[in-house]
């Protein structure tokens, strides 16, 4: 078994045939919901940062010989983006367990931005390299987090 494949497919979630990105995002929501009470904002950002750095190495190694770099089985970028989209829950619902419905709203917002790809996400997505594979989802996660922040605050 290839360690890089294990990472980029998020433990083979990316190998499902239908909607692997959405399934990886949903799995991220489930994991976040189960473990959110053990995280504070700092530890969550530290975890996302570590996964992101590891992902740059893994995606780069996994796609070295591939013409198309952003393949559907690579879903670790969705895990990162969805995690960023969930960050406002730790900020605005501190000291409480996040509500699952709000986690699902975060999922909807992230998938919207990840699929529709408004500017500048669409420009980053067109890059055929490791940076483009990961950073378009980071931006989609940031957009979703900003929208979720607006919803939670107002």
PDB file of C-alpha atoms in Angstrom:
ATOM      1  CA  UNK A   1       0.000   0.000   0.000  1.00  0.00           C
ATOM      2  CA  UNK A   2       1.285   3.433  -0.953  1.00  0.00           C
ATOM      3  CA  UNK A   3       1.301   5.890   1.980  1.00  0.00           C
ATOM      4  CA  UNK A   4       0.807   8.861  -0.338  1.00  0.00           C
ATOM      5  CA  UNK A   5      -2.298   7.255  -1.853  1.00  0.00           C
ATOM      6  CA  UNK A   6      -3.652   6.618   1.652  1.00  0.00           C
ATOM      7  CA  UNK A   7      -3.224  10.311   2.493  1.00  0.00           C
ATOM      8  CA  UNK A   8      -4.479  11.886  -0.743  1.00  0.00           C
ATOM      9  CA  UNK A   9      -7.552   9.626  -0.864  1.00  0.00           C
ATOM     10  CA  UNK A  10      -8.235  10.255   2.844  1.00  0.00           C
ATOM     11  CA  UNK A  11      -8.002   6.577   3.749  1.00  0.00           C
ATOM     12  CA  UNK A  12      -9.535   5.541   0.399  1.00  0.00           C
ATOM     13  CA  UNK A  13     -12.676   7.682   0.710  1.00  0.00           C
ATOM     14  CA  UNK A  14     -11.605   9.203  -2.604  1.00  0.00           C
ATOM     15  CA  UNK A  15     -11.955   5.828  -4.297  1.00  0.00           C
ATOM     16  CA  UNK A  16     -15.763   5.848  -4.136  1.00  0.00           C
ATOM     17  CA  UNK A  17     -17.206   6.348  -7.603  1.00  0.00           C
ATOM     18  CA  UNK A  18     -19.993   8.834  -6.879  1.00  0.00           C
ATOM     19  CA  UNK A  19     -19.246  12.275  -5.389  1.00  0.00           C
ATOM     20  CA  UNK A  20     -15.952  11.455  -3.632  1.00  0.00           C
ATOM     21  CA  UNK A  21     -15.356  15.128  -2.755  1.00  0.00           C
ATOM     22  CA  UNK A  22     -18.767  15.499  -1.140  1.00  0.00           C
ATOM     23  CA  UNK A  23     -18.366  12.223   0.745  1.00  0.00           C
ATOM     24  CA  UNK A  24     -14.927  13.311   2.008  1.00  0.00           C
ATOM     25  CA  UNK A  25     -16.402  16.656   3.098  1.00  0.00           C
ATOM     26  CA  UNK A  26     -19.254  14.881   4.900  1.00  0.00           C
ATOM     27  CA  UNK A  27     -16.778  12.513   6.586  1.00  0.00           C
ATOM     28  CA  UNK A  28     -14.850  15.583   7.752  1.00  0.00           C
ATOM     29  CA  UNK A  29     -18.037  17.046   9.248  1.00  0.00           C
ATOM     30  CA  UNK A  30     -18.734  13.766  11.094  1.00  0.00           C
ATOM     31  CA  UNK A  31     -15.182  13.600  12.461  1.00  0.00           C
ATOM     32  CA  UNK A  32     -15.284  17.283  13.451  1.00  0.00           C
ATOM     33  CA  UNK A  33     -18.642  16.846  15.190  1.00  0.00           C
ATOM     34  CA  UNK A  34     -17.374  13.815  17.110  1.00  0.00           C
ATOM     35  CA  UNK A  35     -14.131  15.442  18.250  1.00  0.00           C
ATOM     36  CA  UNK A  36     -14.888  19.199  18.393  1.00  0.00           C
ATOM     37  CA  UNK A  37     -15.133  19.208  22.179  1.00  0.00           C
ATOM     38  CA  UNK A  38     -11.468  18.151  22.349  1.00  0.00           C
ATOM     39  CA  UNK A  39     -10.241  21.045  20.191  1.00  0.00           C
ATOM     40  CA  UNK A  40      -9.764  24.705  20.872  1.00  0.00           C
ATOM     41  CA  UNK A  41      -9.239  27.173  18.038  1.00  0.00           C
ATOM     42  CA  UNK A  42      -5.445  27.047  18.310  1.00  0.00           C
ATOM     43  CA  UNK A  43      -5.165  23.251  18.305  1.00  0.00           C
ATOM     44  CA  UNK A  44      -7.628  22.987  15.409  1.00  0.00           C
ATOM     45  CA  UNK A  45      -5.681  25.511  13.303  1.00  0.00           C
ATOM     46  CA  UNK A  46      -2.452  23.700  14.182  1.00  0.00           C
ATOM     47  CA  UNK A  47      -3.980  20.385  13.072  1.00  0.00           C
ATOM     48  CA  UNK A  48      -5.290  21.862   9.804  1.00  0.00           C
ATOM     49  CA  UNK A  49      -1.865  23.405   9.149  1.00  0.00           C
ATOM     50  CA  UNK A  50      -0.057  20.110   9.749  1.00  0.00           C
ATOM     51  CA  UNK A  51      -2.466  18.213   7.484  1.00  0.00           C
ATOM     52  CA  UNK A  52      -2.041  20.894   4.812  1.00  0.00           C
ATOM     53  CA  UNK A  53       1.759  20.664   4.885  1.00  0.00           C
ATOM     54  CA  UNK A  54       1.612  16.870   4.783  1.00  0.00           C
ATOM     55  CA  UNK A  55      -0.862  17.093   1.897  1.00  0.00           C
ATOM     56  CA  UNK A  56       1.441  19.257  -0.214  1.00  0.00           C
ATOM     57  CA  UNK A  57       4.104  16.548   0.070  1.00  0.00           C
ATOM     58  CA  UNK A  58       1.670  13.668  -0.518  1.00  0.00           C
ATOM     59  CA  UNK A  59      -0.192  15.250  -3.456  1.00  0.00           C
ATOM     60  CA  UNK A  60       3.089  16.308  -5.049  1.00  0.00           C
ATOM     61  CA  UNK A  61       4.509  12.791  -4.789  1.00  0.00           C
ATOM     62  CA  UNK A  62       1.251  11.090  -5.827  1.00  0.00           C
ATOM     63  CA  UNK A  63       0.783  13.222  -8.953  1.00  0.00           C
ATOM     64  CA  UNK A  64       4.406  13.356 -10.121  1.00  0.00           C
ATOM     65  CA  UNK A  65       3.824  11.146 -13.168  1.00  0.00           C
ATOM     66  CA  UNK A  66       0.213  12.184 -13.839  1.00  0.00           C
ATOM     67  CA  UNK A  67      -0.780  14.631 -16.572  1.00  0.00           C
ATOM     68  CA  UNK A  68      -3.947  15.691 -14.751  1.00  0.00           C
ATOM     69  CA  UNK A  69      -2.998  16.707 -11.222  1.00  0.00           C
ATOM     70  CA  UNK A  70      -6.477  17.344  -9.739  1.00  0.00           C
ATOM     71  CA  UNK A  71      -7.950  13.864 -10.017  1.00  0.00           C
ATOM     72  CA  UNK A  72     -11.262  12.945  -8.409  1.00  0.00           C
ATOM     73  CA  UNK A  73      -9.710  10.429  -6.010  1.00  0.00           C
ATOM     74  CA  UNK A  74      -7.594  13.182  -4.426  1.00  0.00           C
ATOM     75  CA  UNK A  75      -9.892  14.365  -1.639  1.00  0.00           C
ATOM     76  CA  UNK A  76      -7.490  15.448   1.097  1.00  0.00           C
ATOM     77  CA  UNK A  77      -7.926  18.967  -0.300  1.00  0.00           C
ATOM     78  CA  UNK A  78     -11.662  18.730   0.422  1.00  0.00           C
ATOM     79  CA  UNK A  79     -10.863  17.598   3.966  1.00  0.00           C
ATOM     80  CA  UNK A  80      -8.675  20.680   4.439  1.00  0.00           C
ATOM     81  CA  UNK A  81     -11.189  23.079   2.877  1.00  0.00           C
ATOM     82  CA  UNK A  82     -14.109  21.642   4.841  1.00  0.00           C
ATOM     83  CA  UNK A  83     -12.085  21.868   8.050  1.00  0.00           C
ATOM     84  CA  UNK A  84     -11.455  25.555   7.387  1.00  0.00           C
ATOM     85  CA  UNK A  85     -15.171  26.033   6.716  1.00  0.00           C
ATOM     86  CA  UNK A  86     -15.936  24.519  10.140  1.00  0.00           C
ATOM     87  CA  UNK A  87     -13.540  26.804  12.020  1.00  0.00           C
ATOM     88  CA  UNK A  88     -16.171  29.467  12.883  1.00  0.00           C
ATOM     89  CA  UNK A  89     -18.038  26.851  14.910  1.00  0.00           C
ATOM     90  CA  UNK A  90     -15.110  26.645  17.306  1.00  0.00           C
ATOM     91  CA  UNK A  91     -14.856  30.421  17.467  1.00  0.00           C
ATOM     92  CA  UNK A  92     -18.523  31.322  17.918  1.00  0.00           C
ATOM     93  CA  UNK A  93     -19.746  28.242  19.744  1.00  0.00           C
ATOM     94  CA  UNK A  94     -16.827  27.986  22.133  1.00  0.00           C
ATOM     95  CA  UNK A  95     -17.480  25.966  25.292  1.00  0.00           C
ATOM     96  CA  UNK A  96     -20.477  24.250  23.702  1.00  0.00           C
ATOM     97  CA  UNK A  97     -20.803  21.295  21.397  1.00  0.00           C
ATOM     98  CA  UNK A  98     -21.428  22.477  17.845  1.00  0.00           C
ATOM     99  CA  UNK A  99     -24.901  21.895  16.512  1.00  0.00           C
ATOM    100  CA  UNK A 100     -24.923  19.265  13.788  1.00  0.00           C
ATOM    101  CA  UNK A 101     -27.297  21.336  11.662  1.00  0.00           C
ATOM    102  CA  UNK A 102     -24.793  24.210  11.630  1.00  0.00           C
ATOM    103  CA  UNK A 103     -22.071  21.735  10.630  1.00  0.00           C
ATOM    104  CA  UNK A 104     -24.263  20.715   7.684  1.00  0.00           C
ATOM    105  CA  UNK A 105     -24.733  24.368   6.710  1.00  0.00           C
ATOM    106  CA  UNK A 106     -20.940  24.637   6.682  1.00  0.00           C
ATOM    107  CA  UNK A 107     -20.828  21.585   4.411  1.00  0.00           C
ATOM    108  CA  UNK A 108     -23.346  23.148   2.035  1.00  0.00           C
ATOM    109  CA  UNK A 109     -21.444  26.456   1.918  1.00  0.00           C
ATOM    110  CA  UNK A 110     -18.110  24.737   1.306  1.00  0.00           C
ATOM    111  CA  UNK A 111     -19.429  22.441  -1.425  1.00  0.00           C
ATOM    112  CA  UNK A 112     -21.145  25.405  -3.077  1.00  0.00           C
ATOM    113  CA  UNK A 113     -17.904  27.379  -3.337  1.00  0.00           C
ATOM    114  CA  UNK A 114     -15.891  24.278  -4.242  1.00  0.00           C
ATOM    115  CA  UNK A 115     -18.239  23.328  -7.096  1.00  0.00           C
ATOM    116  CA  UNK A 116     -19.232  26.776  -8.429  1.00  0.00           C
ATOM    117  CA  UNK A 117     -15.678  28.132  -8.065  1.00  0.00           C
ATOM    118  CA  UNK A 118     -16.221  31.901  -8.149  1.00  0.00           C
ATOM    119  CA  UNK A 119     -13.251  34.184  -8.773  1.00  0.00           C
ATOM    120  CA  UNK A 120     -10.446  33.784  -7.640  1.00  0.00           C
ATOM    121  CA  UNK A 121     -11.078  30.100  -6.857  1.00  0.00           C
ATOM    122  CA  UNK A 122     -11.604  29.399 -10.562  1.00  0.00           C
ATOM    123  CA  UNK A 123      -8.188  30.866 -11.428  1.00  0.00           C
ATOM    124  CA  UNK A 124      -6.405  28.781  -8.803  1.00  0.00           C
ATOM    125  CA  UNK A 125      -8.318  25.669  -9.924  1.00  0.00           C
ATOM    126  CA  UNK A 126      -6.945  26.024 -13.461  1.00  0.00           C
ATOM    127  CA  UNK A 127      -3.370  25.578 -12.251  1.00  0.00           C
ATOM    128  CA  UNK A 128      -2.293  22.042 -13.018  1.00  0.00           C
ATOM    129  CA  UNK A 129      -0.002  21.629 -10.031  1.00  0.00           C
ATOM    130  CA  UNK A 130      -0.015  20.683  -6.364  1.00  0.00           C
ATOM    131  CA  UNK A 131      -0.606  24.268  -5.260  1.00  0.00           C
ATOM    132  CA  UNK A 132      -3.724  24.521  -7.451  1.00  0.00           C
ATOM    133  CA  UNK A 133      -5.063  21.160  -6.266  1.00  0.00           C
ATOM    134  CA  UNK A 134      -4.963  22.201  -2.615  1.00  0.00           C
ATOM    135  CA  UNK A 135      -5.262  25.988  -2.589  1.00  0.00           C
ATOM    136  CA  UNK A 136      -8.560  26.218  -4.510  1.00  0.00           C
ATOM    137  CA  UNK A 137     -10.158  24.209  -1.700  1.00  0.00           C
ATOM    138  CA  UNK A 138      -8.450  26.335   0.938  1.00  0.00           C
ATOM    139  CA  UNK A 139     -10.016  29.409  -0.686  1.00  0.00           C
ATOM    140  CA  UNK A 140     -13.410  27.687  -0.934  1.00  0.00           C
ATOM    141  CA  UNK A 141     -13.083  26.866   2.775  1.00  0.00           C
ATOM    142  CA  UNK A 142     -12.231  30.482   3.604  1.00  0.00           C
ATOM    143  CA  UNK A 143     -15.210  31.764   1.583  1.00  0.00           C
ATOM    144  CA  UNK A 144     -17.490  29.238   3.309  1.00  0.00           C
ATOM    145  CA  UNK A 145     -16.075  30.175   6.736  1.00  0.00           C
ATOM    146  CA  UNK A 146     -16.726  33.863   6.071  1.00  0.00           C
ATOM    147  CA  UNK A 147     -20.301  33.144   5.007  1.00  0.00           C
ATOM    148  CA  UNK A 148     -20.850  30.877   8.027  1.00  0.00           C
ATOM    149  CA  UNK A 149     -19.420  33.601  10.283  1.00  0.00           C
ATOM    150  CA  UNK A 150     -21.974  36.020   8.861  1.00  0.00           C
ATOM    151  CA  UNK A 151     -24.777  33.498   9.523  1.00  0.00           C
ATOM    152  CA  UNK A 152     -23.601  32.788  13.081  1.00  0.00           C
ATOM    153  CA  UNK A 153     -23.124  36.443  13.984  1.00  0.00           C
ATOM    154  CA  UNK A 154     -26.295  37.881  12.477  1.00  0.00           C
TER     155      UNK A 154
END
